[in-house]
Amino acid sequence: MKIIKNTFQKQVKKIKKQLKIIKEEHIISQFCQNNLLLLTFIITSVINSTILRFFCMNSIENYLSIKAILADLIVTTFIGSFSFLFKPKNRFTYLLSFNIFLTLICIINSVYYTFYTSFASVSMLSLTQYISDVGDAVVENVIQLKDMIYIIGPIALIIVYLRLKKKNHRKIDIKSERKRKTLKSLGFTGILLLIYLVTMNSLDVSRFMKQWNKEYIVMRFGIYVYQANDVVTSLQPKISSMFGYDKANKEFNDYFANISNEPETNEYTDLFKDKNVIVIHAESMMENAMRLSFNNQEVTPNLNKLASEGMFFSNFYSQVSVGTSSDSELTSTTSLLPTKSGTAFVSYSNRTYISIPKLLKEKGYYTFSMHANNADFWNRRKMYESIGYDRFYSKVDYKIDKENIIGLGLSDKEFFAQSVEKLEKINKEHDKWYGLFIMLSNHTPFSDVEKYGEFPTDIKETIVEEDGTEKEVVYPYMEGTKLGNYFKSLHYADSALGEFIDELNEAGLLDNSIVVLYGDHDARLPRKDYNRLYNYDKENDTILDETHENYKEYDSYQYELGRKVPFLIWTKDMAGTKLNMKIEDTMGMYDVMPTLGNMLGFYNKYALGHDIFNTRENNIVVFPNGNWVNNKMYYNSQKSAYLSLVEEPITEEEISNNTEYANKLLDVSNNIITFDLFNPEKNLTLNK
Ligand code: GP9
Ligand code: MN
């Protein structure tokens, strides 16, 4: 004990002595003086990045984000470290060049943000051909004084250099000292990087990899890391499409050689020919919620009503990958699957697509998408040009007041109300139209609870006491859980849906239209919350023990199968007719295009999904991770395990055949997108 105490005291003494030396010998101020140029470079570059965030993001935690400042420091000290490798006369040139380069990044992003409320991407360079047309307007309207503030950085660096030169400041020119300084400085960068890495959470990592939530990346990683990451992500599709074209093209031809050039007809062919189409992209809407009620109130009464009056597909799966909402848009409008790396909307927006809007446009339709969020979210602005919409009504087309905001943006009720006004105008101007309406309020984390309206997810019971008096008992049940909040949020979204249908009806917009609704993907809720939902022990406010006779197993298979989303086709006069039915065959998002196409009178030979009315019980849904499901089984390809959904035995042969088919489909889809095989210039065998 005594020894430890002594060593500790010795250490403290040593540190005190060193601190004294630092103080007496003015080591810090000496360090600053000796490295004034480098420090100016670092400080001005960090300040520039902070100013940029200040102009672009209005909350203090965004622009004064410690993480972003730390990331900027790491980048600039890293660059600065190498300045020591240069001889003093060249050191200034090195630092100034980089300072100008970083300043340019700030200026470009500052201008770009004013114009697009988003940060710049090198993938946008292909749009430079349009710049000359709008050049003057940009100079007049977009470049503002604030965008020039960043040049203070290089100016400061020049001033410091000139002053140092005048004083004939001490110059290090011993090679070994230069090397030592470089290594020291790199070591310091390493320590900063280590600190940064330990503070990173999984959300930071996943958003960094996907790169589409630009605001988030700039807020957490600073503008310099964002831009470097952007270059890498933009190059990725180019690199992956450089090799293997011939093989991809051959696989493409082999696959489609057996597919008919003419559509297969059935009793639903041309059923809705020339009708207007209202497609509702229902954010995070899940099928299992349709069967739930709390205190005798259904979670989704309006959705349930539409399902009970229309054509309802009760075993419908979304097939999204990391691109979530955007992947479901891709798959429903093109019948292709999400790409293996990156996301089609972000990394492959410049490819050629065969889409519902394009095929309907050939039939004289006006096509559009309405979504009250930032147009660059998921890179929609750019990708929509490739999908072929005539018009994208985004955030700038909506009136958004503070009190109308729920979660990510404009509330669904307000979004629908304003959309109906726009639709009335469209309806007057166009003969027939196809519109996608993307909902937003029911989006994770479902925490805007006070805005969703009353929907208790507890259990209320009235008990009669011995003396005959009645007493209400409340059990918390799903209150306070994420799943409980999801039901409240979903109940709000459902009520917005009900209002939308009423408003459309009042405006006479349902008379000649069909309504199509799909849940875009599941809500990614914790499995333990489902366990509570199905196994609640109200007496003890806990979850039933697994050994309890009423315990309902909710294992990983139940969870996977429970991720089903609703899909329905509805018209105002369908109830009670032979079209009013429930289709229970397994179906996926990629079957939307062929199924609707048959009813609306268009055919896409290159669809990967099928018209469910042709395939029925033989249909199969392939997920981007290689798992698949059909009426008989759910197959988990990662675990090579399956869950049988029928009594009859399952053969090895059908498992291997289906798995092979799933892999083929994923390859063909990925090749079509990465190698741009729908582009007639790239694929000369197309349409032969
Ligand atoms: C964003 C919205 C949500 O505009 O569509 O996207 P998500 O996070 O669900 O992919
Ligand atoms: Mn979504």
XYZ file of C-alpha atoms and ligand atoms in Angstrom:
699
model
C 0.000 0.000 0.000
C 2.811 2.279 1.054
C 4.678 1.555 -2.179
C 1.611 2.465 -4.287
C 1.189 5.686 -2.285
C 4.823 6.589 -2.858
C 4.739 5.923 -6.584
C 1.538 7.941 -6.852
C 3.112 10.862 -5.006
C 6.166 10.610 -7.248
C 3.996 10.709 -10.355
C 2.063 13.744 -9.096
C 5.355 15.488 -8.355
C 6.631 14.693 -11.828
C 3.483 16.060 -13.511
C 3.624 19.198 -11.334
C 7.255 19.695 -12.315
C 6.455 19.341 -15.988
C 3.533 21.739 -15.729
C 5.882 24.223 -14.025
C 8.370 23.871 -16.860
C 5.565 24.377 -19.387
C 4.496 27.510 -17.500
C 7.971 28.922 -16.923
C 9.329 28.192 -20.328
C 6.115 29.341 -22.043
C 5.974 26.067 -23.940
C 2.326 26.541 -25.043
C 2.857 30.044 -26.275
C 6.111 28.953 -27.868
C 4.335 26.064 -29.559
C 1.678 28.443 -30.842
C 4.276 30.863 -32.118
C 6.270 28.148 -33.842
C 3.216 26.664 -35.460
C 1.188 29.786 -36.051
C 0.625 29.016 -39.697
C -0.653 25.521 -38.994
C -2.891 26.736 -36.161
C -4.363 29.455 -38.360
C -5.040 26.859 -41.020
C -6.807 24.559 -38.535
C -8.771 27.257 -36.723
C -9.995 29.059 -39.846
C -11.026 25.796 -41.504
C -12.956 24.675 -38.405
C -14.584 28.095 -38.057
C -15.616 28.058 -41.740
C -17.289 24.701 -41.339
C -19.072 25.937 -38.188
C -20.261 29.095 -39.962
C -21.652 26.935 -42.754
C -23.672 24.894 -40.265
C -24.796 28.120 -38.624
C -26.224 29.401 -41.915
C -27.774 26.108 -42.953
C -29.124 24.599 -39.760
C -31.004 26.761 -37.396
C -30.618 25.084 -34.034
C -27.621 25.660 -31.815
C -26.978 21.953 -31.215
C -26.556 21.591 -34.945
C -24.095 24.311 -35.687
C -22.222 24.064 -32.409
C -22.211 20.268 -32.583
C -19.171 19.063 -30.613
C -18.945 15.965 -32.786
C -18.811 17.992 -35.998
C -16.192 20.341 -34.551
C -14.110 17.371 -33.435
C -14.427 15.770 -36.884
C -13.349 19.037 -38.547
C -10.378 19.204 -36.185
C -9.375 15.662 -37.102
C -9.526 16.368 -40.838
C -7.643 19.641 -40.618
C -4.912 18.445 -38.234
C -4.478 15.396 -40.448
C -4.002 17.566 -43.539
C -1.906 20.042 -41.553
C 0.422 17.323 -40.221
C 1.890 16.795 -43.671
C 2.799 20.461 -43.965
C 5.874 19.726 -41.830
C 7.217 17.500 -44.572
C 7.652 20.561 -46.738
C 10.471 23.018 -46.543
C 9.327 26.234 -44.792
C 9.022 28.165 -48.044
C 6.699 25.535 -49.517
C 4.811 24.907 -46.282
C 2.739 28.040 -46.715
C 1.813 27.127 -50.298
C 0.714 23.688 -49.123
C -1.468 25.043 -46.309
C -2.891 27.836 -48.423
C -3.854 25.438 -51.243
C -5.732 23.210 -48.846
C -7.268 26.181 -47.075
C -8.601 27.472 -50.398
C -9.857 23.996 -51.268
C -11.729 23.637 -47.957
C -13.044 27.178 -48.293
C -14.404 26.318 -51.732
C -16.207 23.315 -50.250
C -17.871 25.674 -47.762
C -18.797 28.247 -50.425
C -20.250 25.664 -52.823
C -22.287 24.067 -50.070
C -23.430 27.410 -48.747
C -24.728 28.416 -52.194
C -26.169 24.985 -52.860
C -27.997 24.936 -49.547
C -29.630 28.289 -50.219
C -30.882 26.929 -53.519
C -31.816 23.359 -52.639
C -31.900 23.232 -48.807
C -29.476 20.360 -49.044
C -25.731 19.820 -49.223
C -23.895 19.401 -52.524
C -22.913 16.104 -54.032
C -20.327 15.348 -56.715
C -22.915 13.067 -58.291
C -24.733 16.306 -59.208
C -21.821 17.299 -61.445
C -23.674 15.668 -64.328
C -26.188 18.502 -63.997
C -23.566 21.177 -64.703
C -24.715 21.301 -68.343
C -27.804 23.160 -67.088
C -25.811 25.654 -65.086
C -24.976 27.907 -68.011
C -28.708 28.344 -68.638
C -29.437 29.428 -65.126
C -26.005 30.944 -64.440
C -27.102 34.573 -64.339
C -30.094 33.844 -62.177
C -27.888 31.933 -59.771
C -25.436 34.817 -59.488
C -28.231 37.327 -58.920
C -30.512 35.340 -56.671
C -28.478 32.706 -54.992
C -24.942 33.871 -54.315
C -25.248 36.155 -51.353
C -22.748 38.060 -49.258
C -22.920 35.376 -46.584
C -21.522 32.856 -49.033
C -18.346 34.898 -49.344
C -17.611 35.155 -45.632
C -15.541 31.970 -45.843
C -12.747 33.657 -47.789
C -11.745 35.237 -44.489
C -9.941 31.912 -43.878
C -7.348 32.176 -46.683
C -7.050 35.927 -46.088
C -6.162 35.308 -42.411
C -3.619 32.705 -43.456
C -1.967 35.100 -45.905
C -1.839 37.880 -43.295
C -0.241 35.567 -40.726
C 2.297 34.377 -43.289
C 3.269 37.901 -44.297
C 3.697 38.970 -40.668
C 5.837 35.935 -39.915
C 7.926 36.622 -42.955
C 8.493 40.184 -41.851
C 9.643 39.011 -38.414
C 11.854 36.466 -40.120
C 10.422 33.812 -37.892
C 12.431 30.758 -36.744
C 12.350 28.171 -39.468
C 12.737 24.461 -38.955
C 14.647 22.979 -41.788
C 16.329 19.957 -40.313
C 14.939 16.916 -42.090
C 14.746 14.765 -38.949
C 12.908 17.522 -37.070
C 10.414 17.829 -39.919
C 9.734 14.126 -39.804
C 9.437 14.109 -36.001
C 6.946 16.980 -36.088
C 4.875 15.239 -38.757
C 4.703 12.051 -36.710
C 3.855 13.927 -33.498
C 1.096 15.788 -35.233
C -0.271 12.596 -36.804
C -0.192 10.966 -33.378
C -2.260 13.825 -32.001
C -4.730 13.365 -34.895
C -4.909 9.673 -33.994
C -5.828 10.472 -30.391
C -8.586 12.832 -31.570
C -9.835 10.154 -33.949
C -9.932 7.599 -31.166
C -11.992 9.951 -28.992
C -14.344 10.479 -31.914
C -14.743 6.789 -32.658
C -15.668 5.845 -29.098
C -18.429 8.453 -29.057
C -20.007 7.112 -32.259
C -23.278 5.185 -31.985
C -24.821 2.681 -34.402
C -27.132 5.317 -35.923
C -24.094 7.479 -36.747
C -22.416 4.520 -38.445
C -25.459 3.471 -40.476
C -26.291 7.021 -41.604
C -22.659 7.566 -42.521
C -22.646 4.470 -44.694
C -25.916 5.315 -46.432
C -25.041 8.998 -46.910
C -28.558 10.086 -47.857
C -29.433 11.985 -44.685
C -27.066 14.779 -45.553
C -28.080 17.146 -42.747
C -27.410 14.466 -40.170
C -23.979 13.674 -41.575
C -22.931 17.309 -41.728
C -24.223 17.797 -38.178
C -22.266 14.815 -36.820
C -19.243 14.607 -39.092
C -18.816 18.150 -40.370
C -18.804 19.318 -43.971
C -15.323 18.029 -44.864
C -15.967 14.413 -43.881
C -19.376 14.625 -45.552
C -17.817 15.742 -48.827
C -15.097 13.071 -48.752
C -17.682 10.403 -48.002
C -19.852 11.777 -50.790
C -17.032 11.338 -53.323
C -16.550 7.713 -52.279
C -20.303 6.918 -52.390
C -20.667 8.619 -55.751
C -17.804 6.626 -57.234
C -19.066 3.306 -55.893
C -21.742 2.725 -58.583
C -19.219 3.597 -61.289
C -16.697 1.125 -59.922
C -19.229 -1.686 -59.451
C -20.482 -1.287 -63.019
C -17.005 -1.368 -64.545
C -16.508 -5.129 -64.366
C -18.704 -8.036 -65.372
C -20.915 -6.397 -67.982
C -20.846 -9.356 -70.412
C -21.819 -11.855 -67.736
C -24.574 -9.554 -66.504
C -25.914 -9.065 -70.010
C -25.935 -12.788 -70.677
C -27.789 -13.519 -67.435
C -30.280 -10.814 -68.330
C -30.943 -12.309 -71.758
C -31.196 -15.848 -70.399
C -33.670 -14.820 -67.757
C -35.989 -12.832 -70.013
C -35.749 -15.206 -72.977
C -38.460 -17.352 -71.409
C -40.750 -14.468 -70.593
C -43.507 -13.693 -72.997
C -43.572 -10.465 -74.968
C -47.340 -10.406 -74.589
C -49.201 -10.161 -71.281
C -51.183 -13.088 -69.940
C -54.779 -12.022 -69.628
C -57.302 -12.908 -66.931
C -60.738 -11.734 -65.760
C -59.219 -8.503 -64.346
C -57.496 -7.439 -67.570
C -58.317 -3.783 -68.410
C -60.751 -3.681 -65.478
C -59.696 -0.132 -64.567
C -58.551 1.051 -67.997
C -58.393 4.874 -68.198
C -59.337 5.338 -64.530
C -57.448 7.875 -62.456
C -55.127 6.302 -59.908
C -54.530 7.483 -56.338
C -51.659 5.528 -54.770
C -51.226 6.007 -51.025
C -47.743 5.243 -49.707
C -48.663 4.579 -46.068
C -45.613 5.177 -43.899
C -44.813 2.263 -41.555
C -48.354 0.910 -41.751
C -48.423 -2.731 -40.658
C -50.972 -5.400 -41.277
C -50.983 -6.874 -37.780
C -52.278 -3.603 -36.324
C -55.441 -3.963 -38.409
C -56.564 -6.797 -36.166
C -55.996 -4.932 -32.895
C -58.323 -2.924 -30.691
C -57.776 -1.166 -27.380
C -60.761 -0.547 -25.123
C -63.042 -1.516 -28.014
C -61.474 1.034 -30.336
C -59.792 -0.334 -33.463
C -56.265 0.946 -34.134
C -57.032 1.403 -37.846
C -60.834 1.695 -38.316
C -60.576 3.562 -41.634
C -58.034 1.219 -43.176
C -60.140 -1.722 -42.019
C -63.192 -0.206 -43.691
C -61.356 0.192 -47.017
C -60.039 -3.377 -46.735
C -63.486 -4.767 -46.021
C -65.028 -2.908 -48.976
C -62.305 -3.440 -51.575
C -59.788 -5.990 -52.816
C -57.607 -6.714 -49.852
C -54.346 -8.661 -50.099
C -53.797 -10.005 -46.614
C -50.408 -11.695 -47.069
C -48.488 -8.873 -48.621
C -44.808 -8.202 -47.873
C -42.670 -5.160 -48.388
C -39.230 -5.994 -49.848
C -37.088 -3.159 -48.624
C -33.379 -3.064 -47.858
C -31.477 -0.156 -46.289
C -33.355 2.259 -48.571
C -36.643 1.727 -46.662
C -39.209 4.223 -48.036
C -37.264 4.756 -51.245
C -36.833 1.016 -51.791
C -40.570 0.470 -51.493
C -41.128 3.222 -54.079
C -38.561 1.600 -56.364
C -40.059 -1.869 -56.052
C -43.697 -0.847 -56.369
C -43.147 1.408 -59.393
C -40.552 -0.655 -61.301
C -40.989 -4.243 -60.046
C -37.220 -4.397 -59.411
C -35.570 -5.263 -56.113
C -33.323 -2.972 -54.046
C -29.638 -3.009 -54.994
C -27.109 -5.143 -53.143
C -25.030 -2.163 -52.084
C -26.039 1.459 -51.700
C -29.605 2.368 -52.594
C -31.082 2.709 -56.058
C -32.543 6.138 -55.250
C -29.225 7.556 -54.065
C -26.502 5.665 -55.932
C -28.258 4.745 -59.172
C -30.610 7.600 -59.857
C -29.124 8.150 -63.315
C -30.057 4.682 -64.614
C -32.886 3.931 -67.030
C -36.012 2.509 -65.406
C -39.210 1.034 -66.790
C -41.816 2.390 -64.417
C -45.562 2.730 -63.886
C -45.466 6.514 -64.513
C -43.584 6.014 -67.801
C -45.918 3.306 -69.084
C -49.013 5.260 -68.088
C -47.653 8.397 -69.710
C -47.589 6.453 -72.973
C -51.322 5.983 -72.422
C -51.915 9.700 -72.010
C -51.777 9.969 -68.227
C -50.433 12.947 -66.265
C -48.248 11.506 -63.508
C -47.023 13.065 -60.269
C -45.899 12.436 -56.719
C -46.893 14.472 -53.667
C -44.823 14.461 -50.481
C -44.531 17.387 -48.082
C -40.919 16.642 -47.195
C -37.666 18.058 -48.509
C -37.365 17.073 -52.188
C -33.827 15.808 -51.714
C -34.794 13.367 -49.004
C -33.875 9.973 -50.448
C -32.681 11.894 -53.509
C -36.250 11.908 -54.805
C -35.820 15.124 -56.787
C -33.259 13.441 -59.031
C -34.592 9.893 -59.021
C -38.108 11.044 -59.952
C -36.755 12.292 -63.264
C -35.599 8.742 -64.018
C -38.858 7.231 -62.806
C -40.577 9.675 -65.104
C -43.067 11.659 -63.044
C -44.295 14.777 -64.762
C -44.242 16.730 -61.514
C -43.065 16.376 -57.924
C -45.021 18.399 -55.389
C -42.620 18.562 -52.427
C -42.153 20.617 -49.257
C -41.922 23.908 -51.154
C -45.412 23.361 -52.592
C -47.038 23.091 -49.157
C -47.872 25.686 -46.537
C -46.216 24.446 -43.388
C -46.978 26.143 -40.055
C -45.300 25.187 -36.803
C -48.550 23.945 -35.307
C -49.088 21.559 -38.237
C -45.859 19.665 -37.752
C -45.817 16.086 -36.505
C -42.613 14.042 -36.377
C -40.567 14.616 -39.541
C -42.708 17.363 -41.016
C -46.157 18.462 -42.151
C -48.904 16.392 -40.491
C -50.684 13.848 -42.669
C -54.077 15.540 -42.133
C -52.782 18.874 -43.362
C -50.798 17.181 -46.168
C -53.903 15.436 -47.473
C -56.089 18.539 -47.161
C -53.630 20.634 -49.198
C -53.054 17.774 -51.656
C -56.774 17.530 -52.431
C -56.758 21.209 -53.409
C -53.892 20.536 -55.819
C -55.592 17.420 -57.121
C -58.799 19.315 -57.925
C -56.742 21.577 -60.160
C -54.952 18.623 -61.775
C -58.273 16.907 -62.373
C -59.574 19.970 -64.233
C -56.466 20.242 -66.375
C -55.875 16.590 -67.244
C -57.985 13.872 -68.741
C -56.542 11.104 -66.651
C -53.880 11.090 -64.005
C -51.797 8.888 -61.722
C -50.603 10.271 -58.376
C -48.519 8.946 -55.518
C -49.287 10.420 -52.069
C -46.518 9.768 -49.566
C -47.546 9.947 -45.919
C -45.072 11.033 -43.251
C -46.528 11.357 -39.729
C -46.410 7.679 -38.757
C -42.637 7.576 -38.832
C -40.286 6.205 -36.215
C -39.595 7.140 -33.357
C -43.366 7.732 -32.817
C -42.587 10.132 -29.988
C -44.843 13.085 -30.833
C -47.484 11.387 -28.664
C -49.264 14.527 -27.503
C -50.004 15.423 -31.136
C -51.564 12.107 -32.156
C -54.820 12.679 -30.249
C -56.392 10.474 -27.576
C -55.876 6.773 -28.096
C -55.191 4.974 -24.801
C -53.391 1.663 -25.193
C -54.104 0.556 -21.637
C -56.802 -1.855 -20.452
C -59.758 -0.328 -18.681
C -62.117 -2.629 -16.832
C -65.168 -1.973 -14.743
C -65.450 -4.239 -11.735
C -68.458 -4.566 -9.496
C -67.529 -4.486 -5.820
C -69.208 -6.728 -3.244
C -71.491 -3.860 -2.183
C -72.641 -3.470 -5.798
C -70.714 -0.286 -6.578
C -68.832 -0.113 -9.860
C -65.163 0.715 -10.025
C -62.899 1.305 -13.010
C -59.511 -0.411 -12.949
C -56.767 0.569 -15.377
C -53.870 -1.718 -16.337
C -51.015 0.103 -18.144
C -50.549 -2.613 -20.822
C -48.887 -0.959 -23.857
C -48.785 2.572 -22.401
C -45.226 3.910 -22.314
C -43.847 1.291 -24.733
C -42.578 2.087 -28.214
C -45.148 -0.266 -29.703
C -47.892 1.467 -27.695
C -46.779 4.835 -29.062
C -46.711 3.334 -32.544
C -50.391 2.384 -32.205
C -51.244 5.939 -31.156
C -49.303 7.312 -34.114
C -50.864 4.799 -36.486
C -54.326 5.634 -35.177
C -53.622 9.249 -36.087
C -52.391 8.278 -39.573
C -55.470 6.130 -40.031
C -57.720 9.001 -39.080
C -55.862 11.180 -41.635
C -56.532 8.467 -44.202
C -60.248 8.540 -43.348
C -60.325 12.320 -43.766
C -58.487 12.041 -47.101
C -61.069 9.621 -48.489
C -63.902 11.924 -47.301
C -62.257 14.993 -48.823
C -61.648 13.199 -52.123
C -65.246 12.085 -52.156
C -66.603 15.562 -51.428
C -64.478 16.962 -54.255
C -65.887 14.327 -56.615
C -62.400 12.911 -57.116
C -63.376 9.318 -56.352
C -65.991 9.066 -59.099
C -63.615 7.958 -61.797
C -60.650 6.819 -59.712
C -59.195 3.785 -58.045
C -57.412 4.006 -54.709
C -54.363 1.815 -54.160
C -52.746 1.673 -50.736
C -49.575 -0.036 -49.578
C -47.748 0.018 -46.244
C -44.194 0.947 -47.232
C -42.403 -1.273 -44.683
C -42.739 -2.456 -41.116
C -42.169 -0.075 -38.216
C -38.999 -1.791 -36.935
C -40.358 -2.209 -33.438
C -38.720 -4.198 -30.648
C -39.687 -7.847 -30.432
C -39.974 -7.648 -26.659
C -42.843 -5.160 -27.075
C -44.740 -7.734 -29.146
C -44.114 -10.241 -26.431
C -45.841 -7.867 -24.023
C -48.682 -7.275 -26.499
C -49.456 -10.962 -26.822
C -48.513 -12.209 -23.359
C -49.532 -9.463 -20.956
C -50.155 -10.502 -17.376
C -52.324 -7.632 -16.230
C -52.650 -8.738 -12.591
C -48.893 -8.396 -12.095
C -48.225 -5.888 -14.891
C -45.570 -8.187 -16.351
C -45.203 -10.694 -19.207
C -46.489 -14.243 -18.745
C -43.906 -16.883 -18.072
C -43.007 -19.063 -21.066
C -44.351 -22.082 -19.183
C -47.787 -20.494 -18.702
C -50.584 -22.258 -20.598
C -51.698 -19.014 -22.251
C -48.190 -18.037 -23.341
C -48.048 -17.300 -27.063
C -44.641 -17.780 -28.588
C -43.478 -14.762 -30.591
C -40.185 -16.026 -31.986
C -38.004 -14.618 -34.720
C -40.144 -16.302 -37.412
C -43.354 -14.809 -36.014
C -41.588 -11.488 -35.957
C -40.438 -11.811 -39.573
C -43.853 -12.928 -40.783
C -45.479 -10.238 -38.647
C -43.717 -7.589 -40.734
C -46.486 -7.849 -43.337
C -47.976 -4.600 -44.586
C -51.437 -3.893 -46.002
C -52.066 -3.734 -49.731
C -55.469 -2.926 -51.164
C -57.238 -1.713 -54.266
C -60.479 0.115 -53.614
C -63.127 2.099 -55.460
C -66.063 3.840 -53.875
C -68.569 1.395 -55.374
C -66.695 -1.875 -54.920
C -68.325 -2.961 -51.633
C -70.644 -5.931 -52.083
C -69.557 -6.621 -55.677
C -67.554 -9.645 -56.816
C -64.410 -7.513 -56.681
C -64.897 -7.045 -52.955
C -62.654 -9.860 -51.763
C -59.719 -10.951 -49.696
C -56.745 -12.483 -51.514
C -54.673 -14.558 -49.122
C -51.925 -15.733 -51.458
C -48.432 -14.577 -50.572
C -47.584 -11.433 -52.479
C -44.805 -8.843 -52.479
C -44.198 -5.221 -53.390
C -42.731 -6.287 -56.749
C -46.100 -7.795 -57.708
C -47.801 -4.381 -57.517
C -46.712 -3.225 -60.968
C -47.739 -6.395 -62.882
C -51.017 -6.764 -60.947
C -52.019 -3.131 -61.433
C -50.662 -3.136 -64.986
C -53.060 -5.887 -65.992
C -55.988 -3.903 -64.583
C -54.880 -0.568 -66.074
C -53.871 -1.983 -69.437
C -50.067 -1.828 -69.521
C -47.459 -4.575 -69.588
C -43.818 -4.653 -68.560
C -42.088 -7.774 -69.781
C -39.126 -6.934 -67.539
C -41.063 -6.917 -64.272
C -39.581 -9.320 -61.724
C -42.847 -9.755 -59.873
C -46.071 -11.239 -61.219
C -49.723 -10.486 -61.585
C -50.973 -12.240 -58.452
C -54.141 -13.284 -60.302
C -51.967 -15.347 -62.656
C -49.613 -16.908 -60.131
C -51.989 -17.217 -57.132
C -50.814 -19.970 -54.738
C -47.516 -20.440 -56.601
C -46.365 -16.920 -55.995
C -43.093 -16.330 -54.168
C -41.716 -13.242 -52.452
C -37.936 -12.773 -52.503
C -36.392 -10.460 -49.921
C -33.214 -8.429 -50.612
C -31.285 -10.485 -48.023
C -32.016 -13.704 -49.934
C -34.795 -14.933 -47.621
C -38.055 -15.862 -49.317
C -41.626 -16.745 -48.465
C -44.459 -18.456 -50.310
C -47.769 -19.992 -49.247
C -45.961 -23.031 -47.885
C -42.951 -21.751 -46.013
C -40.731 -18.939 -44.878
C -37.079 -19.602 -45.648
C -34.240 -17.875 -43.829
C -31.252 -18.174 -46.145
C -28.760 -16.804 -43.611
C -29.569 -19.537 -41.149
C -30.511 -22.124 -43.819
C -33.604 -22.777 -41.722
C -37.298 -22.560 -42.447
C -40.716 -22.384 -40.907
C -43.383 -24.485 -42.524
C -46.746 -22.773 -42.970
C -48.626 -25.886 -44.082
C -49.236 -29.421 -42.820
C -47.814 -31.193 -45.860
C -44.120 -32.112 -45.884
C -41.592 -29.852 -47.554
C -38.985 -31.340 -49.855
C -35.319 -30.436 -50.077
C -35.811 -30.006 -53.792
C -38.353 -27.219 -53.508
C -36.156 -25.424 -51.001
C -33.132 -25.539 -53.288
C -35.170 -24.624 -56.395
C -36.728 -21.626 -54.706
C -33.429 -20.522 -53.202
C -31.782 -20.715 -56.613
C -34.660 -18.705 -58.097
C -34.337 -16.097 -55.330
C -30.614 -15.675 -55.958
C -31.134 -15.438 -59.718
C -33.788 -12.765 -59.271
C -31.589 -10.729 -56.942
C -28.675 -10.959 -59.385
C -30.751 -10.037 -62.423
C -32.307 -7.099 -60.591
C -28.975 -5.860 -59.297
C -27.401 -6.177 -62.749
C -30.244 -4.284 -64.416
C -29.676 -1.355 -62.095
C -25.881 -1.305 -61.732
C -25.124 -2.010 -65.435
C -28.009 0.161 -66.615
C -29.400 -2.690 -68.734
C -32.680 -0.912 -69.530
C -30.725 1.765 -71.296
C -30.992 0.899 -75.025
C -27.532 2.345 -75.615
C -26.005 -0.011 -73.068
C -28.033 -3.118 -73.846
C -28.409 -3.668 -77.544
C -30.329 -6.919 -77.116
C -33.188 -5.122 -75.361
C -36.521 -5.293 -77.216
C -35.189 -7.761 -79.791
C -39.013 10.582 -45.971
C -39.938 9.475 -45.745
C -39.408 8.498 -44.732
O -39.375 11.529 -46.899
O -40.396 8.906 -46.913
O -38.429 7.650 -45.187
P -38.020 6.339 -44.371
O -37.205 6.791 -43.183
O -39.261 5.634 -43.946
O -37.208 5.528 -45.313
Mn -40.935 4.771 -44.892
